[in-house]
PDB file of C-alpha atoms in Angstrom:
ATOM      1  CA  UNK A   1      -8.808  -9.785 -44.581  1.00  0.00           C
ATOM      2  CA  UNK A   2      -5.356  -8.424 -45.473  1.00  0.00           C
ATOM      3  CA  UNK A   3      -3.648  -5.437 -43.844  1.00  0.00           C
ATOM      4  CA  UNK A   4      -4.919  -2.910 -46.375  1.00  0.00           C
ATOM      5  CA  UNK A   5      -8.507  -4.106 -46.030  1.00  0.00           C
ATOM      6  CA  UNK A   6      -8.254  -4.048 -42.242  1.00  0.00           C
ATOM      7  CA  UNK A   7      -6.831  -0.516 -42.285  1.00  0.00           C
ATOM      8  CA  UNK A   8      -9.716   0.632 -44.491  1.00  0.00           C
ATOM      9  CA  UNK A   9     -12.275  -0.969 -42.176  1.00  0.00           C
ATOM     10  CA  UNK A  10     -10.652   0.601 -39.114  1.00  0.00           C
ATOM     11  CA  UNK A  11     -10.622   4.006 -40.780  1.00  0.00           C
ATOM     12  CA  UNK A  12     -14.403   3.803 -41.172  1.00  0.00           C
ATOM     13  CA  UNK A  13     -14.831   2.804 -37.515  1.00  0.00           C
ATOM     14  CA  UNK A  14     -12.638   5.549 -36.048  1.00  0.00           C
ATOM     15  CA  UNK A  15     -13.655   8.093 -38.699  1.00  0.00           C
ATOM     16  CA  UNK A  16     -10.100   9.054 -39.515  1.00  0.00           C
ATOM     17  CA  UNK A  17      -6.919   8.003 -41.281  1.00  0.00           C
ATOM     18  CA  UNK A  18      -5.253   4.823 -40.013  1.00  0.00           C
ATOM     19  CA  UNK A  19      -1.449   4.732 -40.037  1.00  0.00           C
ATOM     20  CA  UNK A  20       1.310   2.515 -38.620  1.00  0.00           C
ATOM     21  CA  UNK A  21      -0.893  -0.589 -38.483  1.00  0.00           C
ATOM     22  CA  UNK A  22       1.250  -3.409 -37.048  1.00  0.00           C
ATOM     23  CA  UNK A  23       0.298  -6.858 -35.791  1.00  0.00           C
ATOM     24  CA  UNK A  24       1.755  -7.566 -32.359  1.00  0.00           C
ATOM     25  CA  UNK A  25       3.053 -10.890 -31.083  1.00  0.00           C
ATOM     26  CA  UNK A  26       1.595 -12.727 -28.096  1.00  0.00           C
ATOM     27  CA  UNK A  27      -1.946 -13.452 -27.029  1.00  0.00           C
ATOM     28  CA  UNK A  28      -3.407 -16.956 -27.049  1.00  0.00           C
ATOM     29  CA  UNK A  29      -7.037 -16.078 -27.695  1.00  0.00           C
ATOM     30  CA  UNK A  30      -6.782 -12.741 -29.458  1.00  0.00           C
ATOM     31  CA  UNK A  31      -5.195 -11.243 -32.536  1.00  0.00           C
ATOM     32  CA  UNK A  32      -3.716  -7.890 -31.517  1.00  0.00           C
ATOM     33  CA  UNK A  33      -2.850  -4.898 -33.726  1.00  0.00           C
ATOM     34  CA  UNK A  34      -1.360  -1.515 -32.893  1.00  0.00           C
ATOM     35  CA  UNK A  35      -2.199   1.545 -34.985  1.00  0.00           C
ATOM     36  CA  UNK A  36      -2.586   5.316 -34.869  1.00  0.00           C
ATOM     37  CA  UNK A  37      -5.744   7.131 -35.901  1.00  0.00           C
ATOM     38  CA  UNK A  38      -5.466  10.660 -37.283  1.00  0.00           C
ATOM     39  CA  UNK A  39      -8.818  12.329 -36.667  1.00  0.00           C
ATOM     40  CA  UNK A  40     -10.357  15.011 -38.857  1.00  0.00           C
ATOM     41  CA  UNK A  41      -9.362  17.569 -36.228  1.00  0.00           C
ATOM     42  CA  UNK A  42      -5.731  16.568 -36.696  1.00  0.00           C
ATOM     43  CA  UNK A  43      -5.535  14.807 -33.317  1.00  0.00           C
ATOM     44  CA  UNK A  44      -3.469  11.619 -33.431  1.00  0.00           C
ATOM     45  CA  UNK A  45      -4.614   8.789 -31.132  1.00  0.00           C
ATOM     46  CA  UNK A  46      -2.579   5.684 -30.265  1.00  0.00           C
ATOM     47  CA  UNK A  47      -4.916   2.679 -30.336  1.00  0.00           C
ATOM     48  CA  UNK A  48      -5.018  -1.114 -29.996  1.00  0.00           C
ATOM     49  CA  UNK A  49      -7.314  -3.481 -31.889  1.00  0.00           C
ATOM     50  CA  UNK A  50      -8.053  -6.960 -30.574  1.00  0.00           C
ATOM     51  CA  UNK A  51      -9.919  -9.457 -32.747  1.00  0.00           C
ATOM     52  CA  UNK A  52     -11.231 -12.739 -31.402  1.00  0.00           C
ATOM     53  CA  UNK A  53      -9.913 -15.971 -32.875  1.00  0.00           C
ATOM     54  CA  UNK A  54     -12.407 -18.033 -34.838  1.00  0.00           C
ATOM     55  CA  UNK A  55     -12.079 -21.063 -32.520  1.00  0.00           C
ATOM     56  CA  UNK A  56     -12.935 -19.076 -29.344  1.00  0.00           C
ATOM     57  CA  UNK A  57     -16.641 -19.279 -28.539  1.00  0.00           C
ATOM     58  CA  UNK A  58     -17.000 -16.759 -25.709  1.00  0.00           C
ATOM     59  CA  UNK A  59     -18.913 -13.579 -26.526  1.00  0.00           C
ATOM     60  CA  UNK A  60     -16.425 -10.690 -26.548  1.00  0.00           C
ATOM     61  CA  UNK A  61     -19.249  -8.310 -25.643  1.00  0.00           C
ATOM     62  CA  UNK A  62     -19.035  -9.571 -22.040  1.00  0.00           C
ATOM     63  CA  UNK A  63     -15.415  -8.451 -21.830  1.00  0.00           C
ATOM     64  CA  UNK A  64     -16.248  -5.062 -23.359  1.00  0.00           C
ATOM     65  CA  UNK A  65     -19.048  -4.528 -20.828  1.00  0.00           C
ATOM     66  CA  UNK A  66     -16.657  -5.485 -18.013  1.00  0.00           C
ATOM     67  CA  UNK A  67     -14.052  -3.004 -19.255  1.00  0.00           C
ATOM     68  CA  UNK A  68     -16.579  -0.180 -19.315  1.00  0.00           C
ATOM     69  CA  UNK A  69     -17.938  -1.084 -15.880  1.00  0.00           C
ATOM     70  CA  UNK A  70     -14.401  -1.289 -14.487  1.00  0.00           C
ATOM     71  CA  UNK A  71     -13.575   2.166 -15.831  1.00  0.00           C
ATOM     72  CA  UNK A  72     -16.715   3.580 -14.234  1.00  0.00           C
ATOM     73  CA  UNK A  73     -15.759   1.938 -10.920  1.00  0.00           C
ATOM     74  CA  UNK A  74     -12.307   3.519 -10.904  1.00  0.00           C
ATOM     75  CA  UNK A  75     -10.231   0.543 -12.035  1.00  0.00           C
ATOM     76  CA  UNK A  76      -7.367   1.729 -14.277  1.00  0.00           C
ATOM     77  CA  UNK A  77      -8.168   0.239 -17.690  1.00  0.00           C
ATOM     78  CA  UNK A  78      -7.666   1.331 -21.296  1.00  0.00           C
ATOM     79  CA  UNK A  79     -10.541   3.422 -22.596  1.00  0.00           C
ATOM     80  CA  UNK A  80     -12.874   1.519 -24.932  1.00  0.00           C
ATOM     81  CA  UNK A  81     -13.103   3.420 -28.226  1.00  0.00           C
ATOM     82  CA  UNK A  82     -15.273   1.016 -30.227  1.00  0.00           C
ATOM     83  CA  UNK A  83     -16.435  -2.592 -30.261  1.00  0.00           C
ATOM     84  CA  UNK A  84     -18.503  -4.775 -32.541  1.00  0.00           C
ATOM     85  CA  UNK A  85     -19.592  -8.234 -33.625  1.00  0.00           C
ATOM     86  CA  UNK A  86     -17.159  -8.437 -36.532  1.00  0.00           C
ATOM     87  CA  UNK A  87     -19.280  -7.560 -39.531  1.00  0.00           C
ATOM     88  CA  UNK A  88     -16.842  -4.749 -40.323  1.00  0.00           C
ATOM     89  CA  UNK A  89     -13.428  -6.263 -39.430  1.00  0.00           C
ATOM     90  CA  UNK A  90     -14.095  -9.987 -39.877  1.00  0.00           C
ATOM     91  CA  UNK A  91     -14.350 -11.029 -36.213  1.00  0.00           C
ATOM     92  CA  UNK A  92     -15.649  -9.749 -32.884  1.00  0.00           C
ATOM     93  CA  UNK A  93     -13.386  -6.913 -31.827  1.00  0.00           C
ATOM     94  CA  UNK A  94     -12.624  -4.145 -29.386  1.00  0.00           C
ATOM     95  CA  UNK A  95     -10.563  -1.006 -29.970  1.00  0.00           C
ATOM     96  CA  UNK A  96      -8.998   0.607 -26.908  1.00  0.00           C
ATOM     97  CA  UNK A  97      -6.527   3.366 -26.220  1.00  0.00           C
ATOM     98  CA  UNK A  98      -2.866   2.309 -26.205  1.00  0.00           C
ATOM     99  CA  UNK A  99      -1.344   2.744 -22.741  1.00  0.00           C
ATOM    100  CA  UNK A 100       2.411   3.187 -22.493  1.00  0.00           C
ATOM    101  CA  UNK A 101       4.351   1.084 -20.014  1.00  0.00           C
ATOM    102  CA  UNK A 102       5.809  -2.345 -19.274  1.00  0.00           C
ATOM    103  CA  UNK A 103       4.023  -5.701 -19.042  1.00  0.00           C
ATOM    104  CA  UNK A 104       6.987  -8.088 -18.697  1.00  0.00           C
ATOM    105  CA  UNK A 105       6.921  -9.185 -15.061  1.00  0.00           C
ATOM    106  CA  UNK A 106      10.638  -9.877 -14.703  1.00  0.00           C
ATOM    107  CA  UNK A 107      11.452  -6.347 -15.807  1.00  0.00           C
ATOM    108  CA  UNK A 108       8.894  -4.892 -13.400  1.00  0.00           C
ATOM    109  CA  UNK A 109      10.328  -6.959 -10.534  1.00  0.00           C
ATOM    110  CA  UNK A 110      14.016  -6.386 -11.287  1.00  0.00           C
ATOM    111  CA  UNK A 111      14.794  -3.337 -13.446  1.00  0.00           C
ATOM    112  CA  UNK A 112      16.016  -0.189 -11.717  1.00  0.00           C
ATOM    113  CA  UNK A 113      13.542   1.861 -13.772  1.00  0.00           C
ATOM    114  CA  UNK A 114      10.671   0.336 -11.774  1.00  0.00           C
ATOM    115  CA  UNK A 115      12.229   0.498  -8.313  1.00  0.00           C
ATOM    116  CA  UNK A 116       9.849   3.278  -7.294  1.00  0.00           C
ATOM    117  CA  UNK A 117       6.871   1.459  -8.789  1.00  0.00           C
ATOM    118  CA  UNK A 118       7.641  -1.634  -6.741  1.00  0.00           C
ATOM    119  CA  UNK A 119       7.053   0.335  -3.540  1.00  0.00           C
ATOM    120  CA  UNK A 120       3.572   1.314  -4.758  1.00  0.00           C
ATOM    121  CA  UNK A 121       2.275  -1.638  -6.698  1.00  0.00           C
ATOM    122  CA  UNK A 122       0.853  -3.876  -3.985  1.00  0.00           C
ATOM    123  CA  UNK A 123      -1.279  -1.049  -2.620  1.00  0.00           C
ATOM    124  CA  UNK A 124      -2.346  -0.116  -6.153  1.00  0.00           C
ATOM    125  CA  UNK A 125      -3.168  -3.724  -7.091  1.00  0.00           C
ATOM    126  CA  UNK A 126      -5.152  -4.181  -3.886  1.00  0.00           C
ATOM    127  CA  UNK A 127      -7.038  -0.954  -4.526  1.00  0.00           C
ATOM    128  CA  UNK A 128      -7.795  -1.923  -8.128  1.00  0.00           C
ATOM    129  CA  UNK A 129      -9.198  -5.282  -7.027  1.00  0.00           C
ATOM    130  CA  UNK A 130     -11.328  -3.671  -4.328  1.00  0.00           C
ATOM    131  CA  UNK A 131     -12.789  -1.291  -6.929  1.00  0.00           C
ATOM    132  CA  UNK A 132     -13.420  -4.181  -9.330  1.00  0.00           C
ATOM    133  CA  UNK A 133     -15.203  -6.261  -6.713  1.00  0.00           C
ATOM    134  CA  UNK A 134     -17.558  -3.371  -5.904  1.00  0.00           C
ATOM    135  CA  UNK A 135     -19.066  -3.489  -9.409  1.00  0.00           C
ATOM    136  CA  UNK A 136     -22.713  -4.518  -9.476  1.00  0.00           C
ATOM    137  CA  UNK A 137     -22.715  -7.766 -11.512  1.00  0.00           C
ATOM    138  CA  UNK A 138     -26.004  -6.690 -13.092  1.00  0.00           C
ATOM    139  CA  UNK A 139     -24.187  -4.028 -15.144  1.00  0.00           C
ATOM    140  CA  UNK A 140     -22.105  -6.717 -16.897  1.00  0.00           C
ATOM    141  CA  UNK A 141     -24.684  -8.924 -18.657  1.00  0.00           C
ATOM    142  CA  UNK A 142     -23.577 -12.377 -19.700  1.00  0.00           C
ATOM    143  CA  UNK A 143     -21.295 -13.114 -16.748  1.00  0.00           C
ATOM    144  CA  UNK A 144     -21.428 -16.714 -15.543  1.00  0.00           C
ATOM    145  CA  UNK A 145     -19.941 -18.610 -12.637  1.00  0.00           C
ATOM    146  CA  UNK A 146     -18.818 -22.239 -12.426  1.00  0.00           C
ATOM    147  CA  UNK A 147     -17.669 -24.715  -9.810  1.00  0.00           C
ATOM    148  CA  UNK A 148     -14.005 -24.581 -10.760  1.00  0.00           C
ATOM    149  CA  UNK A 149     -13.078 -27.553  -8.608  1.00  0.00           C
ATOM    150  CA  UNK A 150     -15.532 -29.746 -10.513  1.00  0.00           C
ATOM    151  CA  UNK A 151     -14.473 -28.171 -13.817  1.00  0.00           C
ATOM    152  CA  UNK A 152     -10.778 -28.965 -13.376  1.00  0.00           C
ATOM    153  CA  UNK A 153     -11.569 -32.412 -11.965  1.00  0.00           C
ATOM    154  CA  UNK A 154     -13.234 -33.139 -15.291  1.00  0.00           C
ATOM    155  CA  UNK A 155     -10.338 -31.636 -17.270  1.00  0.00           C
ATOM    156  CA  UNK A 156      -7.719 -33.734 -15.477  1.00  0.00           C
ATOM    157  CA  UNK A 157      -9.805 -36.896 -15.872  1.00  0.00           C
ATOM    158  CA  UNK A 158     -10.115 -36.158 -19.595  1.00  0.00           C
ATOM    159  CA  UNK A 159      -6.310 -35.961 -19.882  1.00  0.00           C
ATOM    160  CA  UNK A 160      -5.967 -39.596 -18.821  1.00  0.00           C
ATOM    161  CA  UNK A 161      -2.814 -38.785 -16.870  1.00  0.00           C
ATOM    162  CA  UNK A 162      -2.021 -39.743 -13.285  1.00  0.00           C
ATOM    163  CA  UNK A 163      -0.806 -36.894 -11.053  1.00  0.00           C
ATOM    164  CA  UNK A 164      -0.843 -37.967  -7.378  1.00  0.00           C
ATOM    165  CA  UNK A 165       0.034 -34.479  -6.105  1.00  0.00           C
ATOM    166  CA  UNK A 166      -2.945 -33.062  -7.994  1.00  0.00           C
ATOM    167  CA  UNK A 167      -5.175 -35.763  -6.459  1.00  0.00           C
ATOM    168  CA  UNK A 168      -3.957 -34.795  -2.987  1.00  0.00           C
ATOM    169  CA  UNK A 169      -4.809 -31.155  -3.730  1.00  0.00           C
ATOM    170  CA  UNK A 170      -8.299 -32.095  -4.958  1.00  0.00           C
ATOM    171  CA  UNK A 171      -8.953 -33.965  -1.703  1.00  0.00           C
ATOM    172  CA  UNK A 172      -7.722 -31.077   0.426  1.00  0.00           C
ATOM    173  CA  UNK A 173      -9.762 -28.540  -1.511  1.00  0.00           C
ATOM    174  CA  UNK A 174     -12.941 -30.612  -1.244  1.00  0.00           C
ATOM    175  CA  UNK A 175     -12.426 -31.031   2.506  1.00  0.00           C
ATOM    176  CA  UNK A 176     -11.700 -27.352   3.132  1.00  0.00           C
ATOM    177  CA  UNK A 177     -14.131 -25.466   0.894  1.00  0.00           C
ATOM    178  CA  UNK A 178     -14.785 -21.978   2.290  1.00  0.00           C
ATOM    179  CA  UNK A 179     -18.367 -20.779   2.800  1.00  0.00           C
ATOM    180  CA  UNK A 180     -19.993 -19.575  -0.403  1.00  0.00           C
ATOM    181  CA  UNK A 181     -19.700 -15.799  -0.814  1.00  0.00           C
ATOM    182  CA  UNK A 182     -22.013 -13.365  -2.551  1.00  0.00           C
ATOM    183  CA  UNK A 183     -21.074 -13.470  -6.261  1.00  0.00           C
ATOM    184  CA  UNK A 184     -18.830 -10.640  -7.410  1.00  0.00           C
ATOM    185  CA  UNK A 185     -17.250  -9.615 -10.699  1.00  0.00           C
ATOM    186  CA  UNK A 186     -13.919 -11.486 -10.757  1.00  0.00           C
ATOM    187  CA  UNK A 187     -11.140 -10.699 -13.250  1.00  0.00           C
ATOM    188  CA  UNK A 188      -9.956 -14.303 -13.450  1.00  0.00           C
ATOM    189  CA  UNK A 189      -6.323 -13.680 -14.459  1.00  0.00           C
ATOM    190  CA  UNK A 190      -5.206 -10.766 -12.290  1.00  0.00           C
ATOM    191  CA  UNK A 191      -1.395 -10.887 -12.043  1.00  0.00           C
ATOM    192  CA  UNK A 192       1.837  -9.318 -13.217  1.00  0.00           C
ATOM    193  CA  UNK A 193       2.030  -9.871 -16.955  1.00  0.00           C
ATOM    194  CA  UNK A 194      -1.587  -8.782 -17.349  1.00  0.00           C
ATOM    195  CA  UNK A 195      -1.091  -5.228 -16.115  1.00  0.00           C
ATOM    196  CA  UNK A 196       0.750  -2.235 -17.553  1.00  0.00           C
ATOM    197  CA  UNK A 197       3.231  -0.615 -15.192  1.00  0.00           C
ATOM    198  CA  UNK A 198       5.217   2.610 -15.454  1.00  0.00           C
ATOM    199  CA  UNK A 199       7.769   4.194 -13.115  1.00  0.00           C
ATOM    200  CA  UNK A 200       4.740   5.667 -11.337  1.00  0.00           C
ATOM    201  CA  UNK A 201       3.208   2.218 -10.765  1.00  0.00           C
ATOM    202  CA  UNK A 202      -0.003   0.643 -12.068  1.00  0.00           C
ATOM    203  CA  UNK A 203      -1.347   2.211 -15.267  1.00  0.00           C
ATOM    204  CA  UNK A 204      -3.828  -0.319 -16.628  1.00  0.00           C
ATOM    205  CA  UNK A 205      -5.341  -3.738 -16.011  1.00  0.00           C
ATOM    206  CA  UNK A 206      -5.468  -5.869 -19.170  1.00  0.00           C
ATOM    207  CA  UNK A 207      -6.701  -9.277 -20.363  1.00  0.00           C
ATOM    208  CA  UNK A 208     -10.323  -9.416 -19.255  1.00  0.00           C
ATOM    209  CA  UNK A 209     -11.313 -12.442 -21.336  1.00  0.00           C
ATOM    210  CA  UNK A 210     -11.703 -14.660 -18.234  1.00  0.00           C
ATOM    211  CA  UNK A 211     -13.956 -12.230 -16.302  1.00  0.00           C
ATOM    212  CA  UNK A 212     -16.731 -14.119 -14.501  1.00  0.00           C
ATOM    213  CA  UNK A 213     -18.893 -14.302 -11.396  1.00  0.00           C
ATOM    214  CA  UNK A 214     -17.250 -15.745  -8.317  1.00  0.00           C
ATOM    215  CA  UNK A 215     -15.639 -15.254  -4.936  1.00  0.00           C
ATOM    216  CA  UNK A 216     -13.572 -12.031  -4.937  1.00  0.00           C
ATOM    217  CA  UNK A 217     -10.874 -13.852  -2.939  1.00  0.00           C
ATOM    218  CA  UNK A 218     -10.159 -15.844  -6.109  1.00  0.00           C
ATOM    219  CA  UNK A 219      -8.372 -12.819  -7.588  1.00  0.00           C
ATOM    220  CA  UNK A 220      -6.246 -12.376  -4.448  1.00  0.00           C
ATOM    221  CA  UNK A 221      -5.355 -16.067  -4.372  1.00  0.00           C
ATOM    222  CA  UNK A 222      -4.388 -16.123  -8.059  1.00  0.00           C
ATOM    223  CA  UNK A 223      -2.162 -13.075  -7.548  1.00  0.00           C
ATOM    224  CA  UNK A 224      -0.254 -15.061  -4.905  1.00  0.00           C
ATOM    225  CA  UNK A 225       0.279 -18.272  -6.901  1.00  0.00           C
ATOM    226  CA  UNK A 226       3.994 -19.067  -6.936  1.00  0.00           C
ATOM    227  CA  UNK A 227       4.213 -19.156 -10.745  1.00  0.00           C
ATOM    228  CA  UNK A 228       3.182 -15.489 -10.875  1.00  0.00           C
ATOM    229  CA  UNK A 229       6.018 -14.402  -8.568  1.00  0.00           C
ATOM    230  CA  UNK A 230       8.446 -14.903 -11.486  1.00  0.00           C
ATOM    231  CA  UNK A 231      11.352 -16.055  -9.360  1.00  0.00           C
ATOM    232  CA  UNK A 232      10.847 -13.633  -6.473  1.00  0.00           C
ATOM    233  CA  UNK A 233      10.597 -14.971  -2.927  1.00  0.00           C
ATOM    234  CA  UNK A 234       7.885 -12.446  -1.992  1.00  0.00           C
ATOM    235  CA  UNK A 235       4.554 -14.329  -1.906  1.00  0.00           C
ATOM    236  CA  UNK A 236       2.216 -11.545  -3.039  1.00  0.00           C
ATOM    237  CA  UNK A 237       2.852 -11.067  -6.775  1.00  0.00           C
ATOM    238  CA  UNK A 238       6.597 -11.198  -6.119  1.00  0.00           C
ATOM    239  CA  UNK A 239       6.332  -7.720  -4.614  1.00  0.00           C
ATOM    240  CA  UNK A 240       5.745  -8.159  -0.881  1.00  0.00           C
ATOM    241  CA  UNK A 241       4.123 -10.162   1.864  1.00  0.00           C
ATOM    242  CA  UNK A 242       0.605 -11.469   2.199  1.00  0.00           C
ATOM    243  CA  UNK A 243      -0.220  -9.011   4.981  1.00  0.00           C
ATOM    244  CA  UNK A 244       0.803  -6.040   2.868  1.00  0.00           C
ATOM    245  CA  UNK A 245      -1.538  -7.071   0.053  1.00  0.00           C
ATOM    246  CA  UNK A 246      -4.389  -8.027   2.365  1.00  0.00           C
ATOM    247  CA  UNK A 247      -4.138  -4.772   4.324  1.00  0.00           C
ATOM    248  CA  UNK A 248      -4.173  -2.710   1.110  1.00  0.00           C
ATOM    249  CA  UNK A 249      -7.231  -4.565  -0.174  1.00  0.00           C
ATOM    250  CA  UNK A 250      -9.035  -4.338   3.170  1.00  0.00           C
ATOM    251  CA  UNK A 251      -8.377  -0.609   3.437  1.00  0.00           C
ATOM    252  CA  UNK A 252      -9.802  -0.004  -0.035  1.00  0.00           C
ATOM    253  CA  UNK A 253     -12.678  -2.499   0.230  1.00  0.00           C
ATOM    254  CA  UNK A 254     -13.721  -1.562   3.750  1.00  0.00           C
ATOM    255  CA  UNK A 255     -13.793  -5.176   4.918  1.00  0.00           C
ATOM    256  CA  UNK A 256     -11.145  -7.584   6.274  1.00  0.00           C
ATOM    257  CA  UNK A 257      -9.532 -10.365   4.273  1.00  0.00           C
ATOM    258  CA  UNK A 258      -9.783 -13.949   5.526  1.00  0.00           C
ATOM    259  CA  UNK A 259      -6.275 -15.297   4.914  1.00  0.00           C
ATOM    260  CA  UNK A 260      -7.507 -18.911   5.066  1.00  0.00           C
ATOM    261  CA  UNK A 261      -9.982 -18.309   2.245  1.00  0.00           C
ATOM    262  CA  UNK A 262      -7.271 -16.681   0.118  1.00  0.00           C
ATOM    263  CA  UNK A 263      -5.009 -19.665   0.820  1.00  0.00           C
ATOM    264  CA  UNK A 264      -7.742 -22.021  -0.434  1.00  0.00           C
ATOM    265  CA  UNK A 265      -7.892 -20.054  -3.668  1.00  0.00           C
ATOM    266  CA  UNK A 266      -4.093 -19.999  -3.907  1.00  0.00           C
ATOM    267  CA  UNK A 267      -4.075 -23.799  -3.674  1.00  0.00           C
ATOM    268  CA  UNK A 268      -6.821 -24.038  -6.302  1.00  0.00           C
ATOM    269  CA  UNK A 269      -4.967 -21.551  -8.522  1.00  0.00           C
ATOM    270  CA  UNK A 270      -1.788 -23.615  -8.289  1.00  0.00           C
ATOM    271  CA  UNK A 271      -3.729 -26.771  -9.143  1.00  0.00           C
ATOM    272  CA  UNK A 272      -5.469 -25.040 -12.066  1.00  0.00           C
ATOM    273  CA  UNK A 273      -2.212 -23.803 -13.538  1.00  0.00           C
ATOM    274  CA  UNK A 274      -0.649 -27.244 -13.194  1.00  0.00           C
ATOM    275  CA  UNK A 275      -3.548 -28.846 -15.058  1.00  0.00           C
ATOM    276  CA  UNK A 276      -3.413 -26.092 -17.682  1.00  0.00           C
ATOM    277  CA  UNK A 277       0.263 -26.953 -18.242  1.00  0.00           C
ATOM    278  CA  UNK A 278      -0.688 -30.595 -18.799  1.00  0.00           C
ATOM    279  CA  UNK A 279      -3.418 -29.699 -21.293  1.00  0.00           C
ATOM    280  CA  UNK A 280      -1.306 -27.181 -23.199  1.00  0.00           C
ATOM    281  CA  UNK A 281       1.402 -29.795 -23.678  1.00  0.00           C
ATOM    282  CA  UNK A 282      -1.208 -32.301 -24.836  1.00  0.00           C
ATOM    283  CA  UNK A 283      -2.455 -29.808 -27.411  1.00  0.00           C
ATOM    284  CA  UNK A 284       1.030 -29.938 -28.955  1.00  0.00           C
ATOM    285  CA  UNK A 285       1.605 -33.682 -28.545  1.00  0.00           C
ATOM    286  CA  UNK A 286      -1.739 -34.618 -30.131  1.00  0.00           C
ATOM    287  CA  UNK A 287      -1.161 -32.250 -33.052  1.00  0.00           C
ATOM    288  CA  UNK A 288      -4.106 -30.024 -32.181  1.00  0.00           C
ATOM    289  CA  UNK A 289      -1.796 -26.988 -31.960  1.00  0.00           C
ATOM    290  CA  UNK A 290       1.849 -27.563 -32.846  1.00  0.00           C
ATOM    291  CA  UNK A 291       3.899 -25.162 -30.725  1.00  0.00           C
ATOM    292  CA  UNK A 292       7.328 -25.287 -29.086  1.00  0.00           C
ATOM    293  CA  UNK A 293       5.958 -22.930 -26.447  1.00  0.00           C
ATOM    294  CA  UNK A 294       3.087 -25.261 -25.551  1.00  0.00           C
ATOM    295  CA  UNK A 295       5.434 -28.242 -25.498  1.00  0.00           C
ATOM    296  CA  UNK A 296       7.818 -26.444 -23.141  1.00  0.00           C
ATOM    297  CA  UNK A 297       4.994 -25.394 -20.818  1.00  0.00           C
ATOM    298  CA  UNK A 298       4.273 -29.068 -20.217  1.00  0.00           C
ATOM    299  CA  UNK A 299       7.381 -29.432 -18.049  1.00  0.00           C
ATOM    300  CA  UNK A 300       5.967 -26.846 -15.647  1.00  0.00           C
ATOM    301  CA  UNK A 301       3.320 -29.274 -14.437  1.00  0.00           C
ATOM    302  CA  UNK A 302       5.902 -30.777 -12.071  1.00  0.00           C
ATOM    303  CA  UNK A 303       6.720 -27.301 -10.699  1.00  0.00           C
ATOM    304  CA  UNK A 304       3.096 -26.919  -9.679  1.00  0.00           C
ATOM    305  CA  UNK A 305       3.074 -30.386  -8.132  1.00  0.00           C
ATOM    306  CA  UNK A 306       6.029 -29.312  -5.996  1.00  0.00           C
ATOM    307  CA  UNK A 307       4.310 -26.026  -5.118  1.00  0.00           C
ATOM    308  CA  UNK A 308       1.165 -27.885  -4.058  1.00  0.00           C
ATOM    309  CA  UNK A 309       3.119 -30.189  -1.760  1.00  0.00           C
ATOM    310  CA  UNK A 310       4.751 -27.148  -0.166  1.00  0.00           C
ATOM    311  CA  UNK A 311       1.380 -25.421   0.281  1.00  0.00           C
ATOM    312  CA  UNK A 312      -0.263 -28.495   1.801  1.00  0.00           C
ATOM    313  CA  UNK A 313       2.818 -29.570   3.826  1.00  0.00           C
TER     314      UNK A 313
END
């Protein structure tokens, strides 16, 4: 489907004229387009289309349901305008409102424009997660949960590579598993880079394709993984200390945070990202997906090995 055909299909969906249709860069599992819709009333709406890649099997309807449930729960998310199975635009899709703001983490953490936002963000991120974790999983059909430790054990074994620091982390994680919690709706990739921020702080939570059932402390642990601090020394998202994040979450959720459980998930998150780096590099080296970006990510596996040794001391 070329640009003109896509614009015509979108016009039928939004029941208006489609202008300024532009494909955006970025996004590993989605094809993203920006456009404006001019409604019959004359109102002009700034919108985003995401279409699922053909080689991605997950049902996009799960993500759409999660977005709608999150909005109802008070999580700041883009409004869902339309969604479908792809019969009209060639692939499963979702159309959402376009939210202005910044997503580049280094800008959020360093630019003077976001100095005020940095004083607000940890409390806002903690509050958004607390609202997310209050969602009744029954309202998001299709969510599944997995034993991620077993999953990534299998992935690393499949790679055929030896990583002693990863093996040490697997042993520690197996020996220190926290008690199983009641399953909650978990974002799965909650971090700077996947949120939109303005001078006033958090505006929207993006990238819901990894939403699943799990321990809500997974989202807190992932937010604290060293890779997602983007060079900052502050352990919680590069913005502040653990206690500041945990207190904000506890105040909004109405229950305390067990720092040891979050640490377990931070260790697992660091291990996961290290193994992901290995597999992304292999995708390039084997010719599955030729990409300088994927090749370069491979060197970051050793950063995660170092981070794991620091975490486990």
